[in-house]
Amino acid sequence: MNALATWKMVVVAAGLLLPPCVVAQEPHKDFESVDGPNVRVMRHEDGSRTLFTRTPDNRTLTKRKFSANGVLVMLTVYRMDANANPIGCRIHDGRNQLLFKVSYGYRKSDGQLVEERMFDARVARKDPNTGKEMPVQRICYVYDAQGNRSAPIVYNLLPGKKFEEVFGVKSSALETNPFQEEAGPANPNARPVGR
């Protein structure tokens, strides 16, 4: 066997042995999307992109993160309340496998986000004392007298990699709602998400 044929066999074998996320994939059909009434595109310095799409009724916000070569790496679908605040989300990997379910809790007095609870969607983890499903991570926030939100206070309840190590951010909460500037909050006491 000649050297070129041997090299081709090694490359093919390496492609078969690598995990599916490492093998080259085609760019996702939405990678080239442009801004519109229900679409926002964030282009990052490294060439990656984040695409936000919303339903016309503003009740669902979908966030797709793409690598620089257009491969979908993460999909997050948020359910929103009437004030455009997320009340829950589902986080999927690039192959649309559900990884986490998240719920958001707001203070009744002023609508401020006070807690996120993240649950492992692949394995139901039960609290041995109550038998109820328990989160794998809790993220809490406190506010100063001016209403400014603190940095996330993260409680990891299980050993292993932290959310931040896997996804590069501490929280699944929206830093800003890319559509918030258009209509403004419906509730005058509600603050825009992430501000």
PDB file of C-alpha atoms in Angstrom, residues 27-171:
ATOM      1  CA  PRO A  27     -23.173  24.895   8.450  1.00  0.00           C
ATOM      2  CA  HIS A  28     -26.697  25.176   9.899  1.00  0.00           C
ATOM      3  CA  LYS A  29     -29.334  26.655   7.566  1.00  0.00           C
ATOM      4  CA  ASP A  30     -29.973  29.576   9.965  1.00  0.00           C
ATOM      5  CA  PHE A  31     -26.305  30.627  10.263  1.00  0.00           C
ATOM      6  CA  GLU A  32     -26.669  33.256   7.514  1.00  0.00           C
ATOM      7  CA  SER A  33     -29.903  34.753   8.946  1.00  0.00           C
ATOM      8  CA  VAL A  34     -30.195  38.538   9.082  1.00  0.00           C
ATOM      9  CA  ASP A  35     -31.971  40.906  11.485  1.00  0.00           C
ATOM     10  CA  GLY A  36     -35.692  41.319  11.022  1.00  0.00           C
ATOM     11  CA  PRO A  37     -38.788  42.086  13.080  1.00  0.00           C
ATOM     12  CA  ASN A  38     -38.568  38.727  14.898  1.00  0.00           C
ATOM     13  CA  VAL A  39     -34.864  37.963  14.389  1.00  0.00           C
ATOM     14  CA  ARG A  40     -31.694  39.369  15.981  1.00  0.00           C
ATOM     15  CA  VAL A  41     -28.175  38.255  15.077  1.00  0.00           C
ATOM     16  CA  MET A  42     -25.169  38.845  17.319  1.00  0.00           C
ATOM     17  CA  ARG A  43     -21.835  38.445  15.551  1.00  0.00           C
ATOM     18  CA  HIS A  44     -18.902  37.717  17.852  1.00  0.00           C
ATOM     19  CA  GLU A  45     -15.227  38.603  17.350  1.00  0.00           C
ATOM     20  CA  ASP A  46     -14.202  34.956  16.945  1.00  0.00           C
ATOM     21  CA  GLY A  47     -16.627  34.513  14.012  1.00  0.00           C
ATOM     22  CA  SER A  48     -19.263  32.676  16.023  1.00  0.00           C
ATOM     23  CA  ARG A  49     -22.850  33.932  16.088  1.00  0.00           C
ATOM     24  CA  THR A  50     -25.856  33.934  18.339  1.00  0.00           C
ATOM     25  CA  LEU A  51     -29.249  34.048  16.659  1.00  0.00           C
ATOM     26  CA  PHE A  52     -32.382  35.069  18.570  1.00  0.00           C
ATOM     27  CA  THR A  53     -35.834  34.445  17.087  1.00  0.00           C
ATOM     28  CA  ARG A  54     -39.171  35.119  18.711  1.00  0.00           C
ATOM     29  CA  THR A  55     -42.729  34.173  17.969  1.00  0.00           C
ATOM     30  CA  PRO A  56     -45.070  37.006  16.942  1.00  0.00           C
ATOM     31  CA  ASP A  57     -46.879  36.788  20.311  1.00  0.00           C
ATOM     32  CA  ASN A  58     -43.540  37.237  22.208  1.00  0.00           C
ATOM     33  CA  ARG A  59     -44.199  34.093  24.256  1.00  0.00           C
ATOM     34  CA  THR A  60     -41.286  32.023  22.908  1.00  0.00           C
ATOM     35  CA  LEU A  61     -37.705  33.166  22.389  1.00  0.00           C
ATOM     36  CA  THR A  62     -35.227  30.810  20.737  1.00  0.00           C
ATOM     37  CA  LYS A  63     -31.476  31.310  21.079  1.00  0.00           C
ATOM     38  CA  ARG A  64     -29.130  29.412  18.751  1.00  0.00           C
ATOM     39  CA  LYS A  65     -25.366  29.549  19.259  1.00  0.00           C
ATOM     40  CA  PHE A  66     -23.221  28.742  16.215  1.00  0.00           C
ATOM     41  CA  SER A  67     -19.507  28.108  15.947  1.00  0.00           C
ATOM     42  CA  ALA A  68     -17.431  30.242  13.566  1.00  0.00           C
ATOM     43  CA  ASN A  69     -17.929  27.658  10.813  1.00  0.00           C
ATOM     44  CA  GLY A  70     -21.727  27.741  11.170  1.00  0.00           C
ATOM     45  CA  VAL A  71     -22.285  24.554  13.171  1.00  0.00           C
ATOM     46  CA  LEU A  72     -25.080  24.728  15.754  1.00  0.00           C
ATOM     47  CA  VAL A  73     -23.512  24.134  19.178  1.00  0.00           C
ATOM     48  CA  MET A  74     -26.356  25.012  21.543  1.00  0.00           C
ATOM     49  CA  LEU A  75     -30.093  25.664  21.325  1.00  0.00           C
ATOM     50  CA  THR A  76     -32.058  27.294  24.150  1.00  0.00           C
ATOM     51  CA  VAL A  77     -35.822  27.779  23.990  1.00  0.00           C
ATOM     52  CA  TYR A  78     -37.277  30.264  26.495  1.00  0.00           C
ATOM     53  CA  ARG A  79     -40.941  30.518  27.508  1.00  0.00           C
ATOM     54  CA  MET A  80     -41.776  34.133  28.299  1.00  0.00           C
ATOM     55  CA  ASP A  81     -44.429  35.779  30.479  1.00  0.00           C
ATOM     56  CA  ALA A  82     -46.596  38.751  29.477  1.00  0.00           C
ATOM     57  CA  ASN A  83     -43.791  41.140  30.578  1.00  0.00           C
ATOM     58  CA  ALA A  84     -41.234  39.449  28.245  1.00  0.00           C
ATOM     59  CA  ASN A  85     -39.428  37.850  31.204  1.00  0.00           C
ATOM     60  CA  PRO A  86     -38.351  34.215  30.848  1.00  0.00           C
ATOM     61  CA  ILE A  87     -40.258  31.832  33.105  1.00  0.00           C
ATOM     62  CA  GLY A  88     -38.504  28.678  31.920  1.00  0.00           C
ATOM     63  CA  CYS A  89     -36.164  27.345  29.293  1.00  0.00           C
ATOM     64  CA  ARG A  90     -34.886  24.114  27.809  1.00  0.00           C
ATOM     65  CA  ILE A  91     -31.239  23.800  26.819  1.00  0.00           C
ATOM     66  CA  HIS A  92     -30.292  21.429  23.999  1.00  0.00           C
ATOM     67  CA  ASP A  93     -26.929  20.533  22.530  1.00  0.00           C
ATOM     68  CA  GLY A  94     -26.134  21.044  18.840  1.00  0.00           C
ATOM     69  CA  ARG A  95     -27.782  17.739  17.957  1.00  0.00           C
ATOM     70  CA  ASN A  96     -31.067  18.798  19.609  1.00  0.00           C
ATOM     71  CA  GLN A  97     -30.674  16.467  22.608  1.00  0.00           C
ATOM     72  CA  LEU A  98     -32.297  17.962  25.693  1.00  0.00           C
ATOM     73  CA  LEU A  99     -29.685  18.578  28.411  1.00  0.00           C
ATOM     74  CA  PHE A 100     -31.251  20.895  31.009  1.00  0.00           C
ATOM     75  CA  LYS A 101     -34.581  22.375  32.064  1.00  0.00           C
ATOM     76  CA  VAL A 102     -34.489  25.722  33.857  1.00  0.00           C
ATOM     77  CA  SER A 103     -37.121  27.616  35.839  1.00  0.00           C
ATOM     78  CA  TYR A 104     -36.885  31.293  36.820  1.00  0.00           C
ATOM     79  CA  GLY A 105     -38.344  32.846  39.965  1.00  0.00           C
ATOM     80  CA  TYR A 106     -39.268  36.518  40.334  1.00  0.00           C
ATOM     81  CA  ARG A 107     -40.010  38.619  43.384  1.00  0.00           C
ATOM     82  CA  LYS A 108     -43.730  39.493  43.480  1.00  0.00           C
ATOM     83  CA  SER A 109     -43.210  43.000  44.837  1.00  0.00           C
ATOM     84  CA  ASP A 110     -41.155  44.353  41.918  1.00  0.00           C
ATOM     85  CA  GLY A 111     -40.733  41.584  39.327  1.00  0.00           C
ATOM     86  CA  GLN A 112     -36.958  41.209  39.860  1.00  0.00           C
ATOM     87  CA  LEU A 113     -35.305  37.875  38.989  1.00  0.00           C
ATOM     88  CA  VAL A 114     -34.201  36.264  42.258  1.00  0.00           C
ATOM     89  CA  GLU A 115     -33.466  32.636  41.391  1.00  0.00           C
ATOM     90  CA  GLU A 116     -32.831  30.163  38.588  1.00  0.00           C
ATOM     91  CA  ARG A 117     -33.128  26.433  39.114  1.00  0.00           C
ATOM     92  CA  MET A 118     -31.468  24.121  36.614  1.00  0.00           C
ATOM     93  CA  PHE A 119     -32.547  20.496  36.357  1.00  0.00           C
ATOM     94  CA  ASP A 120     -30.755  17.683  34.516  1.00  0.00           C
ATOM     95  CA  ALA A 121     -33.138  16.558  31.771  1.00  0.00           C
ATOM     96  CA  ARG A 122     -31.311  13.274  31.172  1.00  0.00           C
ATOM     97  CA  VAL A 123     -31.438  11.948  34.736  1.00  0.00           C
ATOM     98  CA  ALA A 124     -34.141  12.765  37.274  1.00  0.00           C
ATOM     99  CA  ARG A 125     -32.310  13.447  40.529  1.00  0.00           C
ATOM    100  CA  LYS A 126     -34.513  12.954  43.557  1.00  0.00           C
ATOM    101  CA  ASP A 127     -34.050  14.543  46.963  1.00  0.00           C
ATOM    102  CA  PRO A 128     -33.716  11.577  49.350  1.00  0.00           C
ATOM    103  CA  ASN A 129     -35.678  13.424  52.049  1.00  0.00           C
ATOM    104  CA  THR A 130     -38.674  14.551  50.002  1.00  0.00           C
ATOM    105  CA  GLY A 131     -38.607  12.359  46.903  1.00  0.00           C
ATOM    106  CA  LYS A 132     -39.031  15.463  44.722  1.00  0.00           C
ATOM    107  CA  GLU A 133     -36.804  16.232  41.781  1.00  0.00           C
ATOM    108  CA  MET A 134     -33.924  18.457  42.837  1.00  0.00           C
ATOM    109  CA  PRO A 135     -31.966  20.926  40.736  1.00  0.00           C
ATOM    110  CA  VAL A 136     -28.349  20.321  39.867  1.00  0.00           C
ATOM    111  CA  GLN A 137     -27.656  24.030  40.196  1.00  0.00           C
ATOM    112  CA  ARG A 138     -29.290  27.057  41.799  1.00  0.00           C
ATOM    113  CA  ILE A 139     -28.390  30.618  40.880  1.00  0.00           C
ATOM    114  CA  CYS A 140     -29.531  33.388  43.205  1.00  0.00           C
ATOM    115  CA  TYR A 141     -29.437  37.164  42.864  1.00  0.00           C
ATOM    116  CA  VAL A 142     -29.635  40.015  45.348  1.00  0.00           C
ATOM    117  CA  TYR A 143     -30.279  43.679  44.588  1.00  0.00           C
ATOM    118  CA  ASP A 144     -28.841  46.868  46.023  1.00  0.00           C
ATOM    119  CA  ALA A 145     -30.912  49.899  47.080  1.00  0.00           C
ATOM    120  CA  GLN A 146     -30.858  51.245  43.497  1.00  0.00           C
ATOM    121  CA  GLY A 147     -32.258  47.987  42.108  1.00  0.00           C
ATOM    122  CA  ASN A 148     -28.989  46.825  40.505  1.00  0.00           C
ATOM    123  CA  ARG A 149     -28.676  43.061  40.331  1.00  0.00           C
ATOM    124  CA  SER A 150     -25.654  41.367  41.912  1.00  0.00           C
ATOM    125  CA  ALA A 151     -23.360  38.958  40.147  1.00  0.00           C
ATOM    126  CA  PRO A 152     -24.870  35.449  40.134  1.00  0.00           C
ATOM    127  CA  ILE A 153     -24.453  33.477  43.348  1.00  0.00           C
ATOM    128  CA  VAL A 154     -24.090  29.909  42.093  1.00  0.00           C
ATOM    129  CA  TYR A 155     -24.806  26.793  44.145  1.00  0.00           C
ATOM    130  CA  ASN A 156     -23.683  23.600  42.425  1.00  0.00           C
ATOM    131  CA  LEU A 157     -25.519  20.755  44.100  1.00  0.00           C
ATOM    132  CA  LEU A 158     -23.750  17.869  42.380  1.00  0.00           C
ATOM    133  CA  PRO A 159     -20.077  17.091  41.849  1.00  0.00           C
ATOM    134  CA  GLY A 160     -18.660  17.331  38.348  1.00  0.00           C
ATOM    135  CA  LYS A 161     -18.183  20.071  35.808  1.00  0.00           C
ATOM    136  CA  LYS A 162     -19.834  23.380  36.501  1.00  0.00           C
ATOM    137  CA  PHE A 163     -22.260  24.967  34.028  1.00  0.00           C
ATOM    138  CA  GLU A 164     -19.739  27.754  33.489  1.00  0.00           C
ATOM    139  CA  GLU A 165     -16.998  25.257  32.569  1.00  0.00           C
ATOM    140  CA  VAL A 166     -19.222  23.629  29.962  1.00  0.00           C
ATOM    141  CA  PHE A 167     -21.017  26.651  28.495  1.00  0.00           C
ATOM    142  CA  GLY A 168     -18.631  29.537  29.272  1.00  0.00           C
ATOM    143  CA  VAL A 169     -21.209  31.581  31.221  1.00  0.00           C
ATOM    144  CA  LYS A 170     -22.403  31.368  34.825  1.00  0.00           C
ATOM    145  CA  SER A 171     -26.112  31.541  34.104  1.00  0.00           C
TER     146      SER A 171
END
